[in-house]
PDB file of C-alpha atoms in Angstrom:
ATOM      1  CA  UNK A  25      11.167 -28.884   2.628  1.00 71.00           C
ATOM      2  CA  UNK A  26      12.065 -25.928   0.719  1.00 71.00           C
ATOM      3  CA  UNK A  27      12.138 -26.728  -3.025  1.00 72.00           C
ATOM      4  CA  UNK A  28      11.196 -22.823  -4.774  1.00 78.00           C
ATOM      5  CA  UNK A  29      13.083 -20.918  -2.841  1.00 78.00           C
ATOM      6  CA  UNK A  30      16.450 -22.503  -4.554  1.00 77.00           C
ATOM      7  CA  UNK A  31      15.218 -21.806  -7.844  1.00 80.00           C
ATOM      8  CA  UNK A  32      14.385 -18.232  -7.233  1.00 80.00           C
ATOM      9  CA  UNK A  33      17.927 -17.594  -4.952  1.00 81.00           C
ATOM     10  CA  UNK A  34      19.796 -19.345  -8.140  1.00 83.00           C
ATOM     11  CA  UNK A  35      17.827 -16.835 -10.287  1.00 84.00           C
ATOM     12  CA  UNK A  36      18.592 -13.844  -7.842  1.00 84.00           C
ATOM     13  CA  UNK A  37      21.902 -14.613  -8.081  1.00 84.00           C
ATOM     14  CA  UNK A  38      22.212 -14.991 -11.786  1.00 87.00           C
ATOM     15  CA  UNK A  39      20.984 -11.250 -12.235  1.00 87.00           C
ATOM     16  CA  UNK A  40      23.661 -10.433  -9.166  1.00 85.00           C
ATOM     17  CA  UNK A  41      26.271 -11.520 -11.819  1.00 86.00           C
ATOM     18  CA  UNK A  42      25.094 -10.129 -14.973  1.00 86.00           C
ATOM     19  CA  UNK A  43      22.596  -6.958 -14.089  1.00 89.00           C
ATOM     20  CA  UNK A  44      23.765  -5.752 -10.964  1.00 93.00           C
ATOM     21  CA  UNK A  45      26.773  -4.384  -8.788  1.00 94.00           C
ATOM     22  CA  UNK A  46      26.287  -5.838  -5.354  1.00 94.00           C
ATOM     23  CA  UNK A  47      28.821  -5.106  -2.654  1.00 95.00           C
ATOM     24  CA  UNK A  48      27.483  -6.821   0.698  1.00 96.00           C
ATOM     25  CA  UNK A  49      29.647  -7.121   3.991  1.00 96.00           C
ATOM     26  CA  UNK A  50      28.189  -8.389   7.292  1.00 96.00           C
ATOM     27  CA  UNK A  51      26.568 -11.740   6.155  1.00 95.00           C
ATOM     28  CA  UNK A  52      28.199 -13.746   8.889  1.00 95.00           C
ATOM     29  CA  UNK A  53      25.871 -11.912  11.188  1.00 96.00           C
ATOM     30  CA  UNK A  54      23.069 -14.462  10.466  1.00 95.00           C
ATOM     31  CA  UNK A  55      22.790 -16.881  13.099  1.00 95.00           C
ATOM     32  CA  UNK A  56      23.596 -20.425  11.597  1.00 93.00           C
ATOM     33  CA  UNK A  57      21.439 -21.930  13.856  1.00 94.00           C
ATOM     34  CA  UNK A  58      17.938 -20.838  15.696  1.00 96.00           C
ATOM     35  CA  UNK A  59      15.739 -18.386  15.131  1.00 96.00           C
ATOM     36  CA  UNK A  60      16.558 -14.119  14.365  1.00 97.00           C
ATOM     37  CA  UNK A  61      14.298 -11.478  13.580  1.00 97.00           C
ATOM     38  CA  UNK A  62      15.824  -9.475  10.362  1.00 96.00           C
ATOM     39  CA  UNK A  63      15.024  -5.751  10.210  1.00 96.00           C
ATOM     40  CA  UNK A  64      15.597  -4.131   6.853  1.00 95.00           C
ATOM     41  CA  UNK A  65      14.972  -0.793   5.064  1.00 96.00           C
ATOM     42  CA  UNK A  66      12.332  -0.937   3.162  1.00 95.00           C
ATOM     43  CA  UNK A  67      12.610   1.626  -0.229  1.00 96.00           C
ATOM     44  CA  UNK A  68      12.055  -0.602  -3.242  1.00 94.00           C
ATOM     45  CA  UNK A  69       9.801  -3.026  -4.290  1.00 91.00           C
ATOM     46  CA  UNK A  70      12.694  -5.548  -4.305  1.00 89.00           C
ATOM     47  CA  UNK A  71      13.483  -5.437  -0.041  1.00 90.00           C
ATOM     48  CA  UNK A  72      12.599  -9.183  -0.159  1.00 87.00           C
ATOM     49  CA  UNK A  73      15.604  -9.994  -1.868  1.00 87.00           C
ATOM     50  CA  UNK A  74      18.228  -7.409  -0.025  1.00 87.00           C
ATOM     51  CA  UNK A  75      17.093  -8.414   3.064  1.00 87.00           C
ATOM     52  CA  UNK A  76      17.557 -12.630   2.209  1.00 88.00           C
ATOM     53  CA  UNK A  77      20.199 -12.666   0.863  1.00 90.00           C
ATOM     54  CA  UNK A  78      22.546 -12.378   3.767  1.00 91.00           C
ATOM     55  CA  UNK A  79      20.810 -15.133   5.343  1.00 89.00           C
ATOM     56  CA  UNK A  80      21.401 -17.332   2.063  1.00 86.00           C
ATOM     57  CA  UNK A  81      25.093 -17.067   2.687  1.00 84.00           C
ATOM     58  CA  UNK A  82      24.611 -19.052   5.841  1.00 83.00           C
ATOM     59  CA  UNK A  83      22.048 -21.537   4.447  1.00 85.00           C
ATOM     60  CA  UNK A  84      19.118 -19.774   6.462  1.00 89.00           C
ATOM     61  CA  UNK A  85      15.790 -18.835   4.260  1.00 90.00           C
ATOM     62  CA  UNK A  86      13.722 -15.999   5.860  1.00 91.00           C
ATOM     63  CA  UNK A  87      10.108 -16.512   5.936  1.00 91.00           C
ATOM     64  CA  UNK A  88       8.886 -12.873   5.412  1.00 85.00           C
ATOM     65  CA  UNK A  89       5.462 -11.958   6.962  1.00 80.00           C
ATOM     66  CA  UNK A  90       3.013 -11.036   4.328  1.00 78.00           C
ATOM     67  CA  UNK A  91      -1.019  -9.517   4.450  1.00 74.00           C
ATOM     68  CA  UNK A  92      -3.415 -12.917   4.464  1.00 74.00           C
ATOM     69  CA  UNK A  93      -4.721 -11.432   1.033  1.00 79.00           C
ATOM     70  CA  UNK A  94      -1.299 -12.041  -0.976  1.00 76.00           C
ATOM     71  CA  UNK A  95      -2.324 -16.131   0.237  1.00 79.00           C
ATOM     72  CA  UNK A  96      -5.447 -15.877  -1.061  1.00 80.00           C
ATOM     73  CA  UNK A  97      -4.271 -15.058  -4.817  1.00 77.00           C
ATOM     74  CA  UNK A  98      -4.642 -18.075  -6.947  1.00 76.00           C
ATOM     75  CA  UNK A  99      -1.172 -17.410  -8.374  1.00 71.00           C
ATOM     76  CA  UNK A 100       0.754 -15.599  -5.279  1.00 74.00           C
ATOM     77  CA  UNK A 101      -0.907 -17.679  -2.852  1.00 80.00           C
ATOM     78  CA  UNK A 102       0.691 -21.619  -3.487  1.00 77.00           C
ATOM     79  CA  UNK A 103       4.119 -19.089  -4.545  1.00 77.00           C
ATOM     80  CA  UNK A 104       4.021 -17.579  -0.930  1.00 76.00           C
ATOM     81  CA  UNK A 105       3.324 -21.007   0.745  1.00 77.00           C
ATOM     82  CA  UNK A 106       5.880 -22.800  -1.165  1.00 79.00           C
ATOM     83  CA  UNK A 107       7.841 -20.197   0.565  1.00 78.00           C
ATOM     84  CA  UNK A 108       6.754 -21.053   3.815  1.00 79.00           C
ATOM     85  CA  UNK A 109       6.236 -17.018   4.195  1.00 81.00           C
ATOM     86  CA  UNK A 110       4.159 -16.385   7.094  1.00 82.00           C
ATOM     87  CA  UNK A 111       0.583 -14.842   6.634  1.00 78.00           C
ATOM     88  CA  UNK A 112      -0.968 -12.317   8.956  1.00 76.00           C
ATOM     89  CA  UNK A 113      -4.356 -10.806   9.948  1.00 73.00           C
ATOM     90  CA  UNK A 114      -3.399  -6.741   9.785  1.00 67.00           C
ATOM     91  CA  UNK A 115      -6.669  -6.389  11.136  1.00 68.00           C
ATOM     92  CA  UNK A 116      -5.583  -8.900  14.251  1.00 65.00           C
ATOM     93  CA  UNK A 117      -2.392  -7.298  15.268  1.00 71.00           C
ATOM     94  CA  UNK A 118      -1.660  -9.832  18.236  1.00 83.00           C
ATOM     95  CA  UNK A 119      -2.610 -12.649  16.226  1.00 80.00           C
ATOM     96  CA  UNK A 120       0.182 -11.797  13.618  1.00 83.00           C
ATOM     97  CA  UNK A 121       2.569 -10.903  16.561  1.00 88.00           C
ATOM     98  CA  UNK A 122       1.918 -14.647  17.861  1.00 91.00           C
ATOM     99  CA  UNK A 123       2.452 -16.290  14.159  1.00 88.00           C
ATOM    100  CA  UNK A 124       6.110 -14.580  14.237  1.00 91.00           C
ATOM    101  CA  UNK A 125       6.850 -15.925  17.619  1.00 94.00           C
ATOM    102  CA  UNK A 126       5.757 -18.630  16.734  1.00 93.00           C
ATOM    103  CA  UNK A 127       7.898 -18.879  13.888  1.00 93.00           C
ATOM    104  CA  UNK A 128      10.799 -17.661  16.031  1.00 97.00           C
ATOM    105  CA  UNK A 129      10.739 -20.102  18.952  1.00 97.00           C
ATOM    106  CA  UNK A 130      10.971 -22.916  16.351  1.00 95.00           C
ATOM    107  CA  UNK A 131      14.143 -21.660  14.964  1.00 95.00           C
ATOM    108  CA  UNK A 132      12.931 -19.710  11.888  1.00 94.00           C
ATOM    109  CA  UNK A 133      14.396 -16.752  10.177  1.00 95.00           C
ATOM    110  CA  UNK A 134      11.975 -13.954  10.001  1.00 94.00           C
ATOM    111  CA  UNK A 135      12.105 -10.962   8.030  1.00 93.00           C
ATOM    112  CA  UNK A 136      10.209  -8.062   9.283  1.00 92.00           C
ATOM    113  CA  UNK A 137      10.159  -4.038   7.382  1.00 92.00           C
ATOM    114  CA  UNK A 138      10.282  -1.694  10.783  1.00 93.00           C
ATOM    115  CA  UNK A 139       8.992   1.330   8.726  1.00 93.00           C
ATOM    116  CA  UNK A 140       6.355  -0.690   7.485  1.00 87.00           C
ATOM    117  CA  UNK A 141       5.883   1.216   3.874  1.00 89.00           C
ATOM    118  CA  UNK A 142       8.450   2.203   1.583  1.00 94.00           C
ATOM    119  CA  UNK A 143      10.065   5.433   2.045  1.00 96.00           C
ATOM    120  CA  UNK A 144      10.356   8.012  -0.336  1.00 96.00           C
ATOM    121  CA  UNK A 145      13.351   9.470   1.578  1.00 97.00           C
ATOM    122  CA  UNK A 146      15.530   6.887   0.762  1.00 97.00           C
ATOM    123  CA  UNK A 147      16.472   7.625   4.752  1.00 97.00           C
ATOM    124  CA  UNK A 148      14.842   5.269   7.714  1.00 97.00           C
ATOM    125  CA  UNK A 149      11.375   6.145   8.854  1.00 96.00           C
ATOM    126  CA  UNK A 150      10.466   6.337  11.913  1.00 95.00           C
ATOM    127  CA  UNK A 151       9.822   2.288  13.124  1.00 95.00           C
ATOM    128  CA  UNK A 152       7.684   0.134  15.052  1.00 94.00           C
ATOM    129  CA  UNK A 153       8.030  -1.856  17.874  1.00 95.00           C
ATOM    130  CA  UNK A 154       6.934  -4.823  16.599  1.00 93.00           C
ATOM    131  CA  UNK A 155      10.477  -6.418  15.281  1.00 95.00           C
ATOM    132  CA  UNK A 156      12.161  -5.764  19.070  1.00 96.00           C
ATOM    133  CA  UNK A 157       8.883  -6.822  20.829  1.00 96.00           C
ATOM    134  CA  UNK A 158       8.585 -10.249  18.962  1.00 96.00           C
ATOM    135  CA  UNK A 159      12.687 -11.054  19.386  1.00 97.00           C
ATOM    136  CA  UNK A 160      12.369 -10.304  22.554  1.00 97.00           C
ATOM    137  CA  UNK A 161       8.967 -12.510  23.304  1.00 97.00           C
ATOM    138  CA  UNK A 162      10.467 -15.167  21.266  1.00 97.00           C
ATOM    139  CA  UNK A 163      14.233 -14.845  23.018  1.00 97.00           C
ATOM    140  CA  UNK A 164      16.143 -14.313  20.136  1.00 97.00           C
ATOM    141  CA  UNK A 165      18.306 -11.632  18.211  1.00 97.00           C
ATOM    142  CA  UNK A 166      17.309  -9.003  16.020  1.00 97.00           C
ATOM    143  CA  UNK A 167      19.529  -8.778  12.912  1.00 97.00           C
ATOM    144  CA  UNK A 168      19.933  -5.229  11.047  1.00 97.00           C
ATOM    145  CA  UNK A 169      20.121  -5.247   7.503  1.00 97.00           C
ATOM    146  CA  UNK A 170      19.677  -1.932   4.970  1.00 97.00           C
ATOM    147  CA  UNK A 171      20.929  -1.970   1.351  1.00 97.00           C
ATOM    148  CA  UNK A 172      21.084   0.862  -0.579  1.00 98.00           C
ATOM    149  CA  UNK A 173      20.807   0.842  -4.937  1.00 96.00           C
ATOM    150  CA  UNK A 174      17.631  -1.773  -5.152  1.00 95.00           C
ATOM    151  CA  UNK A 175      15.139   1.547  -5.123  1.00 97.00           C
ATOM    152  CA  UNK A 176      16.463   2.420  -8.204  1.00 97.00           C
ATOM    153  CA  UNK A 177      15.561  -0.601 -10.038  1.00 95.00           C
ATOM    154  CA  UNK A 178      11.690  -0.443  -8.414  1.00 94.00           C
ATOM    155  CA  UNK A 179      10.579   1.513  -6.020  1.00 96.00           C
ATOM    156  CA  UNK A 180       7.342   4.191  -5.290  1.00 93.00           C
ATOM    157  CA  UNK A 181       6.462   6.434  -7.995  1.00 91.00           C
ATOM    158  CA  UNK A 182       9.654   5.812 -10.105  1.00 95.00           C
ATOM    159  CA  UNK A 183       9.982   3.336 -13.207  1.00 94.00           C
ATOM    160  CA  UNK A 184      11.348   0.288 -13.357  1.00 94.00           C
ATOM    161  CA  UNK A 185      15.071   0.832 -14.047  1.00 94.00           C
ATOM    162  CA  UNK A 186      16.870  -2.740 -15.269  1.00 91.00           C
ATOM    163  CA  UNK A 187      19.550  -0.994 -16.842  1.00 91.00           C
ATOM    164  CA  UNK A 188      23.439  -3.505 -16.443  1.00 93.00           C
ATOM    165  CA  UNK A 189      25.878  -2.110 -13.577  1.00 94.00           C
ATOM    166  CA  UNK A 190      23.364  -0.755 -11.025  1.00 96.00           C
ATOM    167  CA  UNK A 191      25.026  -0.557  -7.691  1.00 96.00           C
ATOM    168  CA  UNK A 192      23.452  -2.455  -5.069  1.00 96.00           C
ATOM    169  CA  UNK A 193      25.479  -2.328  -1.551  1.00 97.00           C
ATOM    170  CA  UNK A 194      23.763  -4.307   1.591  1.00 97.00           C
ATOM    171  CA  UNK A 195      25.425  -4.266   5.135  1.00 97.00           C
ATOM    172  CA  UNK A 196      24.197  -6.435   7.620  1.00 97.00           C
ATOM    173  CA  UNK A 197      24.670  -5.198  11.488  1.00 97.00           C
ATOM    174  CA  UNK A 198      25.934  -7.144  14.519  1.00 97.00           C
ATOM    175  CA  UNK A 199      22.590  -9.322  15.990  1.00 96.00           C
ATOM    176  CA  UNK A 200      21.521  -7.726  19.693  1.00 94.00           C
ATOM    177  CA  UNK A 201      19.437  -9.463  21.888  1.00 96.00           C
ATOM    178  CA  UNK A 202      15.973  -7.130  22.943  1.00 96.00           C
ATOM    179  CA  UNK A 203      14.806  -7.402  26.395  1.00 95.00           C
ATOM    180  CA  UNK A 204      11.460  -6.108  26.128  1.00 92.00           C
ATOM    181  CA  UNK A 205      11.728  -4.003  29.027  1.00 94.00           C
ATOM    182  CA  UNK A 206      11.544  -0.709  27.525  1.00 96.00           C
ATOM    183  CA  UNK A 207      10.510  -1.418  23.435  1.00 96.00           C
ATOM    184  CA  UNK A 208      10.386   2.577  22.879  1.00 96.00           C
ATOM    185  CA  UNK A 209      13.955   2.638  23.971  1.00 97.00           C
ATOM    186  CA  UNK A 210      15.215  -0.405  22.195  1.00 97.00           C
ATOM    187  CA  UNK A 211      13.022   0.488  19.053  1.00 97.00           C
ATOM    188  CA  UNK A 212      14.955   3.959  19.109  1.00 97.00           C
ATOM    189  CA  UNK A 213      18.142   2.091  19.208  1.00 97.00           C
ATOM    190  CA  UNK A 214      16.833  -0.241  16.259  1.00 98.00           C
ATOM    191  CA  UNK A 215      16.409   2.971  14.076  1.00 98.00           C
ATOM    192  CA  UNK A 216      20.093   3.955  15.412  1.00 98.00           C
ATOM    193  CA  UNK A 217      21.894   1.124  14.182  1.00 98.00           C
ATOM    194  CA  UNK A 218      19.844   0.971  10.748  1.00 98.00           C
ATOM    195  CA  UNK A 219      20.431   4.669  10.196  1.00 98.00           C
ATOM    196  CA  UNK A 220      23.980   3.834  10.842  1.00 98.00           C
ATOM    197  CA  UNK A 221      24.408   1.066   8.475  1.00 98.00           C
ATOM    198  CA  UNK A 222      22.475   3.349   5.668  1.00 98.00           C
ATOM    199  CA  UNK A 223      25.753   5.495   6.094  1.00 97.00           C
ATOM    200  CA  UNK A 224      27.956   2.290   5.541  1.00 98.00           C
ATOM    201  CA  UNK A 225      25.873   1.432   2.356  1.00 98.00           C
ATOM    202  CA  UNK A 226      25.919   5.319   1.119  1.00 97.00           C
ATOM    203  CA  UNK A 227      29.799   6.112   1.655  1.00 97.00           C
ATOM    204  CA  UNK A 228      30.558   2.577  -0.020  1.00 97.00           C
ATOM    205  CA  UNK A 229      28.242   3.339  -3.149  1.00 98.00           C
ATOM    206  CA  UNK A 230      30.389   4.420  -6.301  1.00 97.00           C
ATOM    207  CA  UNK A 231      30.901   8.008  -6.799  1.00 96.00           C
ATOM    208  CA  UNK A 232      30.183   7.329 -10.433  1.00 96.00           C
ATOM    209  CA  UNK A 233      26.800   6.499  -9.321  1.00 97.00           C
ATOM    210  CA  UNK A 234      26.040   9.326  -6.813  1.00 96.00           C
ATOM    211  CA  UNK A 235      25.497  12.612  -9.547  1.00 96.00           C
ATOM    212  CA  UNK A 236      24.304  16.054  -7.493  1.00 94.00           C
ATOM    213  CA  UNK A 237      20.851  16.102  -7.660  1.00 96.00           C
ATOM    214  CA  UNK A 238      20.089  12.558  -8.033  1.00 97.00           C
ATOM    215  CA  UNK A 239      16.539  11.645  -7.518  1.00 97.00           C
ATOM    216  CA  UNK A 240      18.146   8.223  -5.803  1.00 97.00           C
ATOM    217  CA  UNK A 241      19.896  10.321  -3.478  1.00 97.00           C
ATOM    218  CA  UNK A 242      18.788  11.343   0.040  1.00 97.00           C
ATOM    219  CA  UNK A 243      18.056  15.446   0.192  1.00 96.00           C
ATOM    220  CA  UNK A 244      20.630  15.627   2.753  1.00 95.00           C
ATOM    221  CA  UNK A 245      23.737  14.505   0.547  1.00 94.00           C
ATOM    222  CA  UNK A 246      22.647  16.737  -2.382  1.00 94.00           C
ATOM    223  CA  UNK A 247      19.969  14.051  -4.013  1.00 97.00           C
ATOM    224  CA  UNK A 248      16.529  15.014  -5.266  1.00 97.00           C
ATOM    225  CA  UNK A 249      14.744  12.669  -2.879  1.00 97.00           C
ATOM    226  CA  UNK A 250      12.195  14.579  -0.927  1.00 96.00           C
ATOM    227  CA  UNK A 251      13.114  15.171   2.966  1.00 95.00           C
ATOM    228  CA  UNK A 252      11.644  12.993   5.671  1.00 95.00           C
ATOM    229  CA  UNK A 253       9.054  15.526   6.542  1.00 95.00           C
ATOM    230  CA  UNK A 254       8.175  16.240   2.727  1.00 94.00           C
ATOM    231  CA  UNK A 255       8.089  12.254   2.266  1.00 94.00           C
ATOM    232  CA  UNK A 256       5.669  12.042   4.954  1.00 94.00           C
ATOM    233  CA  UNK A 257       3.120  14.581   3.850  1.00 94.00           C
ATOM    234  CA  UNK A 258       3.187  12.621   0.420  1.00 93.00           C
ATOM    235  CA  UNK A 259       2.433   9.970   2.120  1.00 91.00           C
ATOM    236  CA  UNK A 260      -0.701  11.527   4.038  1.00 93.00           C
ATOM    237  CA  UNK A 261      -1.526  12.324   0.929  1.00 93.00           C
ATOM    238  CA  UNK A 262      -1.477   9.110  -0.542  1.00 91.00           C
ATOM    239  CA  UNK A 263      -3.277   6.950   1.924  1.00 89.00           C
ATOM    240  CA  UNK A 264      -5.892  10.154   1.998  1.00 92.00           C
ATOM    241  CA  UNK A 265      -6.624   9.799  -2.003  1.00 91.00           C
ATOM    242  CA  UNK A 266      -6.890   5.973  -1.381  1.00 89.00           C
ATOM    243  CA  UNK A 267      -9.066   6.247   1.181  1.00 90.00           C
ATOM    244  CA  UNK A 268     -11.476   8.443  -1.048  1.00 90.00           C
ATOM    245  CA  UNK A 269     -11.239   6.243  -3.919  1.00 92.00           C
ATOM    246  CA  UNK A 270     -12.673   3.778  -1.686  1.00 89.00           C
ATOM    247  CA  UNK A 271     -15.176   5.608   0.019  1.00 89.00           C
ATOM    248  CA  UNK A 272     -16.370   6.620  -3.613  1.00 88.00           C
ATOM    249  CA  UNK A 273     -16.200   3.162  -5.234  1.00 87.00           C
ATOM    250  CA  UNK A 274     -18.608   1.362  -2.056  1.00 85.00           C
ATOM    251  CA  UNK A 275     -20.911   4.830  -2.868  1.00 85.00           C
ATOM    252  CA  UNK A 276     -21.122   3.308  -6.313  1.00 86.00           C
ATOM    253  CA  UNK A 277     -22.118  -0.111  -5.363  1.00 84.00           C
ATOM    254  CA  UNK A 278     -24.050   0.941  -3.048  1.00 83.00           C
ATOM    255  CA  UNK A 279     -25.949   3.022  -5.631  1.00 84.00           C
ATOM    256  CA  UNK A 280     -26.030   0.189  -7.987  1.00 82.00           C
ATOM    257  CA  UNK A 281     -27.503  -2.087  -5.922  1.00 80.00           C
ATOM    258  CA  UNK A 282     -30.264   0.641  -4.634  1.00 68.00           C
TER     259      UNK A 282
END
């Protein structure tokens, strides 16, 4: 029985009304019934509620697969269960493929981010193969959604933005049924149809609210938003400086403890 995800949707929506501009088409896309994987963009910090929203319009909650860790908060955790999110192993990558199929066969909704981290692009990342693999273990459709606008409320190395009238525009894609066959080749055609759909969601966007040289704005239609290939070497860099700052805070345990 779902009893917080209500509240939070009827709180979502509130902020719809009053804070934000959203324009979304393609909700009827949703299965009513059985279970769909969900594949959305992921550039904000606020994908959760682009990509569940379409699926609200139909009476469908997506459980979202989340790291283990988030469960084991003492606040986040009971939030994410009352949720009925799904909690993964990312050291265990076939256990976390099974809890989605899982998930799946029983008739859930399951939302699932392709690029895996946020993109600095604004543009769609190269994907996995994990959201055509498990639709197509499980038998059921994979359901494209991107939005474009929630990055510039929260996203990467940006602040938070909540000023009223912010554009939001979300277009959910026809559902397609993976066979599993040839996952390169139906992953490919995954990024296809979500790279498509980001075109939708930019050419709908207000021309108020697309200046030249907008950092929201992807390099290639005159925003500031570094390319794909520039947005990738941040990244390197990023998960390089983590890595360090790791490396040098178990050094200082370890020296602590020697």
């Amino acid at each position: 029985m779902d009893i917080t995800y209500p509240i939070i949707i009827a709180v979502a929506k509130s902020w719809f009304r009053v804070g934000l501009k959203v324009d979304m088409a393609g909700a009827e896309n949703v299965p009513a019934t059985g279970g769909a994987v969900i594949a959305c963009n992921h550039n904000s910090y606020l994908d959760f509620i682009a990509s569940g929203y379409p699926g609200e319009r139909n009476k469908r909650y997506t459980r979202f697969m989340a790291k283990k860790e988030v469960f084991d908060h003492k606040v986040g955790g009971p939030l994410m269960r009352s949720f009925h999110h799904l909690a993964v192993d990312r050291s265990n990558g076939a256990e976390a493929f099974q809890v989605a199929v899982d998930a799946l066969k029983s008739g859930e909704v399951v939302g699932v981010y392709p690029e895996a981290t946020i993109s600095r692009s604004f543009e769609i990342k190269e994907i996995k193969t994990g959201a055509v693999r498990m639709a197509a273990a499980a038998g059921v459709p994979v359901v494209p959604v991107v939005h474009f606008g929630f990055h510039r409320v929260q996203t990467k190395g940006h602040k938070r933005d909540l000023s009223r009238g912010t554009a939001v525009v979300i277009r959910v894609g026809e559902p397609y049924f993976p066979t599993g066959e040839d996952a390169v080749a139906e992953t490919a055609e995954l990024h296809r149809r979500m790279a498509a759909l980001l075109d939708e969601c930019i050419a709908a966007y207000p021309a108020d609210q697309k200046p030249a040289g907008a950092w929201w704005l992807p390099a290639r239609l005159g925003g500031s938003a570094p390319t794909l290939e520039e947005a990738e070497r941040l990244d390197v860099e990023e998960k390089k400086a983590r890595a360090e700052r790791k490396a040098a805070k178990a050094a200082e345990k370890a020296a602590a403890k020697g």
